[in-house]
């Protein structure tokens, strides 16, 4: 006899750890820059330069890259860039040198204040989420090759395999020509280029990526005393990546981050500085899962000889659910005391952060903050200004069957954002947040690893009656009776004119050996 086995390829979390890092620093305005009168905008991002795993520890090195836009005392608008380095050792039980440590670095809070016209105070809170995943295989017996009379028992089983795992990049090169109503570009003072609403779809031999590039620029127009102008544009995209082996039935789980973001101004056909060139590189961490239904061999017995199954417990991954939901966030905000009045809103953006998740019965309660930032044209003579508002949200995402034993990720997406001026000092904010959840659970199953054949106990067999009239009890089935009396299942079915193997309490079964 020979077991026919199938190999199941899966992934699991080997170890994970999280930590928060506080950064504080003071920076002087470069000598070539004019004195500050007031800050207009601030922006920051975390760049992780090195992740070095060792025995139960990970050393992370990186930097906070910050940028501010400020109104100078001479009335000009200026930008200042800088970096604050960090190095942190994180205890991570189970990690070893050479492990691939996936890192999710997030800027939780950034506060940049003016100490005086030549000095800034920088305070930041960042979080590092570290995870090591490993691939593993489980074998499952699906059939038994045999030449002698043997009965086999099987059951339907659903497993989720990782079919494809790889890294890839998306590169965007876009050219934007300024509308004729805008002046030529003398200098770009501020640029904010981001990707929003990115989603993925598995195709046959390909992966489709869809979303939009949001571009916002503040620039100084050409000519003496050039005015400061704001420009924004949304560029929708649908990109196709080659992915050998993928199919439409596969489930994508793809994370991404921008590794390169460059904005450059070039001349148009007339030699005028009116073309903005974007160069974005997005790194993708691609996982494609595949659900498979199979018949697993769960038990065997012999008719002429003793056949015993040797089993062990194996752990299989199964996709529990894939769900999504939406919620609205609405609030009216007044500008803080001392802020200049608005005449026109130039640009608005937002970020959603989930701060806490709590499992409920058939759902996950999400608590977080929507941070909204808007740039506006202030009252006459005061140039540009901005405001920032933090709006709390709470939402229950329906997730039938979810439990603490499940692993899942929830990705927030800002699907709509509208910021409207109701007066010179009051704004109306409306947003729609979307949430997607992909959840997996681990299932323990007994799987057959070997089959042992031995000669039957003849004395015990002789003691079995040749004909048995049996009255079924709760839980009985033909398998249990056939195994007990060394009788083929088909023989019991034919004797009792049965089409299946299930029995009801009280059924009368005749067993003839």
PDB file of C-alpha atoms in Angstrom, residues 141-335:
ATOM      1  CA  UNK A 141      -2.854  12.223   2.448  1.00  0.00           C
ATOM      2  CA  UNK A 142      -5.537  12.390  -0.226  1.00  0.00           C
ATOM      3  CA  UNK A 143      -5.778   8.735  -1.291  1.00  0.00           C
ATOM      4  CA  UNK A 144      -4.373   5.241  -0.796  1.00  0.00           C
ATOM      5  CA  UNK A 145      -3.026   2.996  -3.545  1.00  0.00           C
ATOM      6  CA  UNK A 146      -3.820  -0.594  -2.642  1.00  0.00           C
ATOM      7  CA  UNK A 147      -4.326  -4.001  -4.269  1.00  0.00           C
ATOM      8  CA  UNK A 148      -6.075  -5.812  -1.449  1.00  0.00           C
ATOM      9  CA  UNK A 149      -9.559  -5.145   0.004  1.00  0.00           C
ATOM     10  CA  UNK A 150      -9.338  -1.885   1.963  1.00  0.00           C
ATOM     11  CA  UNK A 151     -11.936   0.707   2.849  1.00  0.00           C
ATOM     12  CA  UNK A 152     -10.976   4.390   2.953  1.00  0.00           C
ATOM     13  CA  UNK A 153     -12.737   7.312   4.589  1.00  0.00           C
ATOM     14  CA  UNK A 154     -12.398  10.858   3.277  1.00  0.00           C
ATOM     15  CA  UNK A 155     -13.727  14.300   4.057  1.00  0.00           C
ATOM     16  CA  UNK A 156     -13.959  17.579   2.201  1.00  0.00           C
ATOM     17  CA  UNK A 157     -11.351  20.094   3.304  1.00  0.00           C
ATOM     18  CA  UNK A 158     -10.681  23.707   2.302  1.00  0.00           C
ATOM     19  CA  UNK A 159      -7.179  25.165   2.610  1.00  0.00           C
ATOM     20  CA  UNK A 160      -5.631  28.471   1.534  1.00  0.00           C
ATOM     21  CA  UNK A 161      -2.239  28.150  -0.130  1.00  0.00           C
ATOM     22  CA  UNK A 162       0.201  30.923  -0.897  1.00  0.00           C
ATOM     23  CA  UNK A 163       0.537  30.537  -4.645  1.00  0.00           C
ATOM     24  CA  UNK A 164       2.865  33.455  -5.442  1.00  0.00           C
ATOM     25  CA  UNK A 165       5.123  35.583  -3.252  1.00  0.00           C
ATOM     26  CA  UNK A 166       7.480  38.150  -4.725  1.00  0.00           C
ATOM     27  CA  UNK A 167       8.486  41.801  -4.807  1.00  0.00           C
ATOM     28  CA  UNK A 168       8.003  44.119  -7.765  1.00  0.00           C
ATOM     29  CA  UNK A 169       7.882  47.822  -8.561  1.00  0.00           C
ATOM     30  CA  UNK A 170       5.497  50.208 -10.252  1.00  0.00           C
ATOM     31  CA  UNK A 171       7.075  53.223 -11.911  1.00  0.00           C
ATOM     32  CA  UNK A 172       5.104  56.283 -12.923  1.00  0.00           C
ATOM     33  CA  UNK A 173       6.498  58.908 -15.263  1.00  0.00           C
ATOM     34  CA  UNK A 174       3.973  61.649 -15.901  1.00  0.00           C
ATOM     35  CA  UNK A 175       4.190  65.038 -17.587  1.00  0.00           C
ATOM     36  CA  UNK A 176       1.755  67.799 -16.636  1.00  0.00           C
ATOM     37  CA  UNK A 177       1.547  70.900 -18.789  1.00  0.00           C
ATOM     38  CA  UNK A 178       0.352  73.965 -16.934  1.00  0.00           C
ATOM     39  CA  UNK A 179      -2.928  75.463 -18.194  1.00  0.00           C
ATOM     40  CA  UNK A 180      -2.515  78.673 -20.222  1.00  0.00           C
ATOM     41  CA  UNK A 181      -4.232  80.657 -17.440  1.00  0.00           C
ATOM     42  CA  UNK A 182      -1.281  79.909 -15.113  1.00  0.00           C
ATOM     43  CA  UNK A 183       2.024  81.815 -15.359  1.00  0.00           C
ATOM     44  CA  UNK A 184       5.312  80.147 -16.225  1.00  0.00           C
ATOM     45  CA  UNK A 185       7.108  78.429 -13.352  1.00  0.00           C
ATOM     46  CA  UNK A 186      10.070  80.248 -11.898  1.00  0.00           C
ATOM     47  CA  UNK A 187      10.552  78.010  -8.844  1.00  0.00           C
ATOM     48  CA  UNK A 188       8.576  75.194  -7.232  1.00  0.00           C
ATOM     49  CA  UNK A 189       8.335  76.078  -3.542  1.00  0.00           C
ATOM     50  CA  UNK A 190       6.274  73.125  -2.339  1.00  0.00           C
ATOM     51  CA  UNK A 191       5.196  69.831  -3.888  1.00  0.00           C
ATOM     52  CA  UNK A 192       2.958  67.143  -2.469  1.00  0.00           C
ATOM     53  CA  UNK A 193       2.558  64.079  -4.678  1.00  0.00           C
ATOM     54  CA  UNK A 194       0.765  61.062  -3.255  1.00  0.00           C
ATOM     55  CA  UNK A 195      -1.049  57.940  -4.426  1.00  0.00           C
ATOM     56  CA  UNK A 196      -4.605  57.388  -3.219  1.00  0.00           C
ATOM     57  CA  UNK A 197      -7.156  54.608  -3.513  1.00  0.00           C
ATOM     58  CA  UNK A 198      -4.679  51.963  -4.679  1.00  0.00           C
ATOM     59  CA  UNK A 199      -6.309  48.562  -5.181  1.00  0.00           C
ATOM     60  CA  UNK A 200      -5.202  45.391  -6.913  1.00  0.00           C
ATOM     61  CA  UNK A 201      -6.806  42.649  -8.975  1.00  0.00           C
ATOM     62  CA  UNK A 202      -5.345  39.280  -9.920  1.00  0.00           C
ATOM     63  CA  UNK A 203      -5.652  38.424 -13.612  1.00  0.00           C
ATOM     64  CA  UNK A 204      -4.466  35.513 -15.723  1.00  0.00           C
ATOM     65  CA  UNK A 205      -0.703  36.005 -15.843  1.00  0.00           C
ATOM     66  CA  UNK A 206      -1.005  39.604 -14.657  1.00  0.00           C
ATOM     67  CA  UNK A 207      -1.861  41.908 -11.767  1.00  0.00           C
ATOM     68  CA  UNK A 208      -3.844  45.111 -12.306  1.00  0.00           C
ATOM     69  CA  UNK A 209      -3.148  48.131 -10.083  1.00  0.00           C
ATOM     70  CA  UNK A 210      -5.645  50.970 -10.046  1.00  0.00           C
ATOM     71  CA  UNK A 211      -5.796  54.284  -8.220  1.00  0.00           C
ATOM     72  CA  UNK A 212      -4.974  57.939  -8.686  1.00  0.00           C
ATOM     73  CA  UNK A 213      -1.972  60.229  -8.352  1.00  0.00           C
ATOM     74  CA  UNK A 214      -2.795  63.427  -6.472  1.00  0.00           C
ATOM     75  CA  UNK A 215      -0.504  66.349  -7.311  1.00  0.00           C
ATOM     76  CA  UNK A 216      -0.347  69.669  -5.479  1.00  0.00           C
ATOM     77  CA  UNK A 217       2.197  72.409  -6.198  1.00  0.00           C
ATOM     78  CA  UNK A 218       2.944  75.861  -4.811  1.00  0.00           C
ATOM     79  CA  UNK A 219       5.224  77.784  -7.107  1.00  0.00           C
ATOM     80  CA  UNK A 220       6.485  81.253  -7.796  1.00  0.00           C
ATOM     81  CA  UNK A 221       5.463  82.660 -11.156  1.00  0.00           C
ATOM     82  CA  UNK A 222       8.026  83.918 -13.631  1.00  0.00           C
ATOM     83  CA  UNK A 223       8.941  87.595 -13.720  1.00  0.00           C
ATOM     84  CA  UNK A 224       9.818  90.295 -11.256  1.00  0.00           C
ATOM     85  CA  UNK A 225       7.698  90.081  -8.158  1.00  0.00           C
ATOM     86  CA  UNK A 226       6.187  86.843  -9.420  1.00  0.00           C
ATOM     87  CA  UNK A 227       3.019  85.878  -7.600  1.00  0.00           C
ATOM     88  CA  UNK A 228       2.791  82.666  -5.604  1.00  0.00           C
ATOM     89  CA  UNK A 229       0.399  80.234  -7.289  1.00  0.00           C
ATOM     90  CA  UNK A 230      -1.245  76.980  -6.218  1.00  0.00           C
ATOM     91  CA  UNK A 231      -1.942  74.183  -8.678  1.00  0.00           C
ATOM     92  CA  UNK A 232      -3.474  70.739  -8.216  1.00  0.00           C
ATOM     93  CA  UNK A 233      -4.331  67.849 -10.495  1.00  0.00           C
ATOM     94  CA  UNK A 234      -5.597  64.276 -10.153  1.00  0.00           C
ATOM     95  CA  UNK A 235      -4.256  61.650 -12.550  1.00  0.00           C
ATOM     96  CA  UNK A 236      -6.168  58.329 -12.565  1.00  0.00           C
ATOM     97  CA  UNK A 237      -4.219  55.245 -13.553  1.00  0.00           C
ATOM     98  CA  UNK A 238      -4.578  51.552 -14.279  1.00  0.00           C
ATOM     99  CA  UNK A 239      -1.279  49.726 -14.607  1.00  0.00           C
ATOM    100  CA  UNK A 240      -0.703  46.087 -15.569  1.00  0.00           C
ATOM    101  CA  UNK A 241       2.144  44.043 -14.079  1.00  0.00           C
ATOM    102  CA  UNK A 242       3.257  40.746 -15.536  1.00  0.00           C
ATOM    103  CA  UNK A 243       2.903  37.944 -12.973  1.00  0.00           C
ATOM    104  CA  UNK A 244       3.554  34.469 -14.272  1.00  0.00           C
ATOM    105  CA  UNK A 245       1.257  31.858 -12.787  1.00  0.00           C
ATOM    106  CA  UNK A 246      -1.423  34.194 -11.434  1.00  0.00           C
ATOM    107  CA  UNK A 247      -5.091  33.545 -12.164  1.00  0.00           C
ATOM    108  CA  UNK A 248      -8.310  35.502 -11.755  1.00  0.00           C
ATOM    109  CA  UNK A 249      -9.371  33.207  -8.912  1.00  0.00           C
ATOM    110  CA  UNK A 250      -6.407  34.160  -6.714  1.00  0.00           C
ATOM    111  CA  UNK A 251      -6.760  36.469  -3.729  1.00  0.00           C
ATOM    112  CA  UNK A 252      -4.331  39.427  -3.719  1.00  0.00           C
ATOM    113  CA  UNK A 253      -2.745  40.652  -0.483  1.00  0.00           C
ATOM    114  CA  UNK A 254      -0.378  43.398  -1.640  1.00  0.00           C
ATOM    115  CA  UNK A 255       1.273  46.088   0.465  1.00  0.00           C
ATOM    116  CA  UNK A 256       3.115  49.045  -1.061  1.00  0.00           C
ATOM    117  CA  UNK A 257       5.135  52.148  -0.272  1.00  0.00           C
ATOM    118  CA  UNK A 258       6.742  54.922  -2.300  1.00  0.00           C
ATOM    119  CA  UNK A 259      10.536  54.632  -2.429  1.00  0.00           C
ATOM    120  CA  UNK A 260      11.248  57.482  -4.867  1.00  0.00           C
ATOM    121  CA  UNK A 261       9.303  60.671  -5.456  1.00  0.00           C
ATOM    122  CA  UNK A 262      10.818  63.387  -7.655  1.00  0.00           C
ATOM    123  CA  UNK A 263       9.312  66.479  -9.232  1.00  0.00           C
ATOM    124  CA  UNK A 264      11.131  68.400 -11.961  1.00  0.00           C
ATOM    125  CA  UNK A 265      10.218  71.373 -14.157  1.00  0.00           C
ATOM    126  CA  UNK A 266      11.076  71.295 -17.860  1.00  0.00           C
ATOM    127  CA  UNK A 267      10.492  73.534 -20.839  1.00  0.00           C
ATOM    128  CA  UNK A 268       7.654  73.033 -23.313  1.00  0.00           C
ATOM    129  CA  UNK A 269       7.940  73.220 -27.119  1.00  0.00           C
ATOM    130  CA  UNK A 270       8.105  77.008 -26.906  1.00  0.00           C
ATOM    131  CA  UNK A 271      11.008  76.915 -24.462  1.00  0.00           C
ATOM    132  CA  UNK A 272       8.917  78.077 -21.509  1.00  0.00           C
ATOM    133  CA  UNK A 273       9.054  76.516 -18.039  1.00  0.00           C
ATOM    134  CA  UNK A 274       5.551  75.049 -18.065  1.00  0.00           C
ATOM    135  CA  UNK A 275       5.935  71.262 -17.871  1.00  0.00           C
ATOM    136  CA  UNK A 276       6.010  69.450 -14.509  1.00  0.00           C
ATOM    137  CA  UNK A 277       7.567  65.977 -14.713  1.00  0.00           C
ATOM    138  CA  UNK A 278       6.775  63.388 -12.053  1.00  0.00           C
ATOM    139  CA  UNK A 279       8.887  60.316 -11.344  1.00  0.00           C
ATOM    140  CA  UNK A 280       7.449  57.922  -8.753  1.00  0.00           C
ATOM    141  CA  UNK A 281       8.676  54.471  -7.821  1.00  0.00           C
ATOM    142  CA  UNK A 282       6.378  52.249  -5.753  1.00  0.00           C
ATOM    143  CA  UNK A 283       7.686  49.041  -4.196  1.00  0.00           C
ATOM    144  CA  UNK A 284       5.169  46.191  -3.993  1.00  0.00           C
ATOM    145  CA  UNK A 285       5.218  43.238  -1.618  1.00  0.00           C
ATOM    146  CA  UNK A 286       3.018  40.762  -3.477  1.00  0.00           C
ATOM    147  CA  UNK A 287       1.229  37.743  -2.050  1.00  0.00           C
ATOM    148  CA  UNK A 288      -1.378  35.855  -4.018  1.00  0.00           C
ATOM    149  CA  UNK A 289      -3.414  33.211  -2.201  1.00  0.00           C
ATOM    150  CA  UNK A 290      -5.408  30.376  -3.689  1.00  0.00           C
ATOM    151  CA  UNK A 291      -8.270  28.505  -2.051  1.00  0.00           C
ATOM    152  CA  UNK A 292      -8.390  24.803  -2.776  1.00  0.00           C
ATOM    153  CA  UNK A 293     -11.003  22.226  -1.913  1.00  0.00           C
ATOM    154  CA  UNK A 294      -9.841  18.647  -1.654  1.00  0.00           C
ATOM    155  CA  UNK A 295     -10.742  15.269  -0.230  1.00  0.00           C
ATOM    156  CA  UNK A 296      -8.460  14.360   2.659  1.00  0.00           C
ATOM    157  CA  UNK A 297      -7.953  10.762   3.712  1.00  0.00           C
ATOM    158  CA  UNK A 298      -8.990  10.457   7.372  1.00  0.00           C
ATOM    159  CA  UNK A 299      -9.199   6.711   8.145  1.00  0.00           C
ATOM    160  CA  UNK A 300      -8.697   3.231   6.677  1.00  0.00           C
ATOM    161  CA  UNK A 301      -9.542  -0.347   7.632  1.00  0.00           C
ATOM    162  CA  UNK A 302      -8.891  -3.706   6.064  1.00  0.00           C
ATOM    163  CA  UNK A 303     -11.298  -6.512   5.291  1.00  0.00           C
ATOM    164  CA  UNK A 304      -8.880  -9.443   5.123  1.00  0.00           C
ATOM    165  CA  UNK A 305      -6.038  -7.973   7.180  1.00  0.00           C
ATOM    166  CA  UNK A 306      -5.643  -5.362   9.939  1.00  0.00           C
ATOM    167  CA  UNK A 307      -4.859  -1.919   8.519  1.00  0.00           C
ATOM    168  CA  UNK A 308      -4.085   0.864  11.002  1.00  0.00           C
ATOM    169  CA  UNK A 309      -3.650   4.547  10.144  1.00  0.00           C
ATOM    170  CA  UNK A 310      -0.824   6.481  11.837  1.00  0.00           C
ATOM    171  CA  UNK A 311      -1.818  10.117  12.261  1.00  0.00           C
ATOM    172  CA  UNK A 312      -0.354  13.401  13.443  1.00  0.00           C
ATOM    173  CA  UNK A 313      -1.827  16.841  13.943  1.00  0.00           C
ATOM    174  CA  UNK A 314      -1.054  19.386  11.231  1.00  0.00           C
ATOM    175  CA  UNK A 315      -1.879  23.093  11.021  1.00  0.00           C
ATOM    176  CA  UNK A 316      -3.484  24.491   7.878  1.00  0.00           C
ATOM    177  CA  UNK A 317      -4.330  28.046   6.919  1.00  0.00           C
ATOM    178  CA  UNK A 318      -7.813  28.931   5.758  1.00  0.00           C
ATOM    179  CA  UNK A 319      -9.141  32.266   4.561  1.00  0.00           C
ATOM    180  CA  UNK A 320     -11.949  33.099   6.954  1.00  0.00           C
ATOM    181  CA  UNK A 321     -13.409  36.117   5.234  1.00  0.00           C
ATOM    182  CA  UNK A 322     -12.809  39.071   2.977  1.00  0.00           C
ATOM    183  CA  UNK A 323     -15.018  42.023   3.739  1.00  0.00           C
ATOM    184  CA  UNK A 324     -15.219  45.801   3.461  1.00  0.00           C
ATOM    185  CA  UNK A 325     -17.258  48.689   4.830  1.00  0.00           C
ATOM    186  CA  UNK A 326     -17.633  52.469   4.766  1.00  0.00           C
ATOM    187  CA  UNK A 327     -18.392  55.206   7.241  1.00  0.00           C
ATOM    188  CA  UNK A 328     -18.918  58.966   7.032  1.00  0.00           C
ATOM    189  CA  UNK A 329     -17.058  61.579   9.055  1.00  0.00           C
ATOM    190  CA  UNK A 330     -18.628  65.055   9.145  1.00  0.00           C
ATOM    191  CA  UNK A 331     -17.848  68.079  11.250  1.00  0.00           C
ATOM    192  CA  UNK A 332     -17.816  71.862  11.126  1.00  0.00           C
ATOM    193  CA  UNK A 333     -14.542  73.436  12.263  1.00  0.00           C
ATOM    194  CA  UNK A 334     -13.652  76.986  13.242  1.00  0.00           C
ATOM    195  CA  UNK A 335     -10.208  78.379  12.608  1.00  0.00           C
TER     196      UNK A 335
END
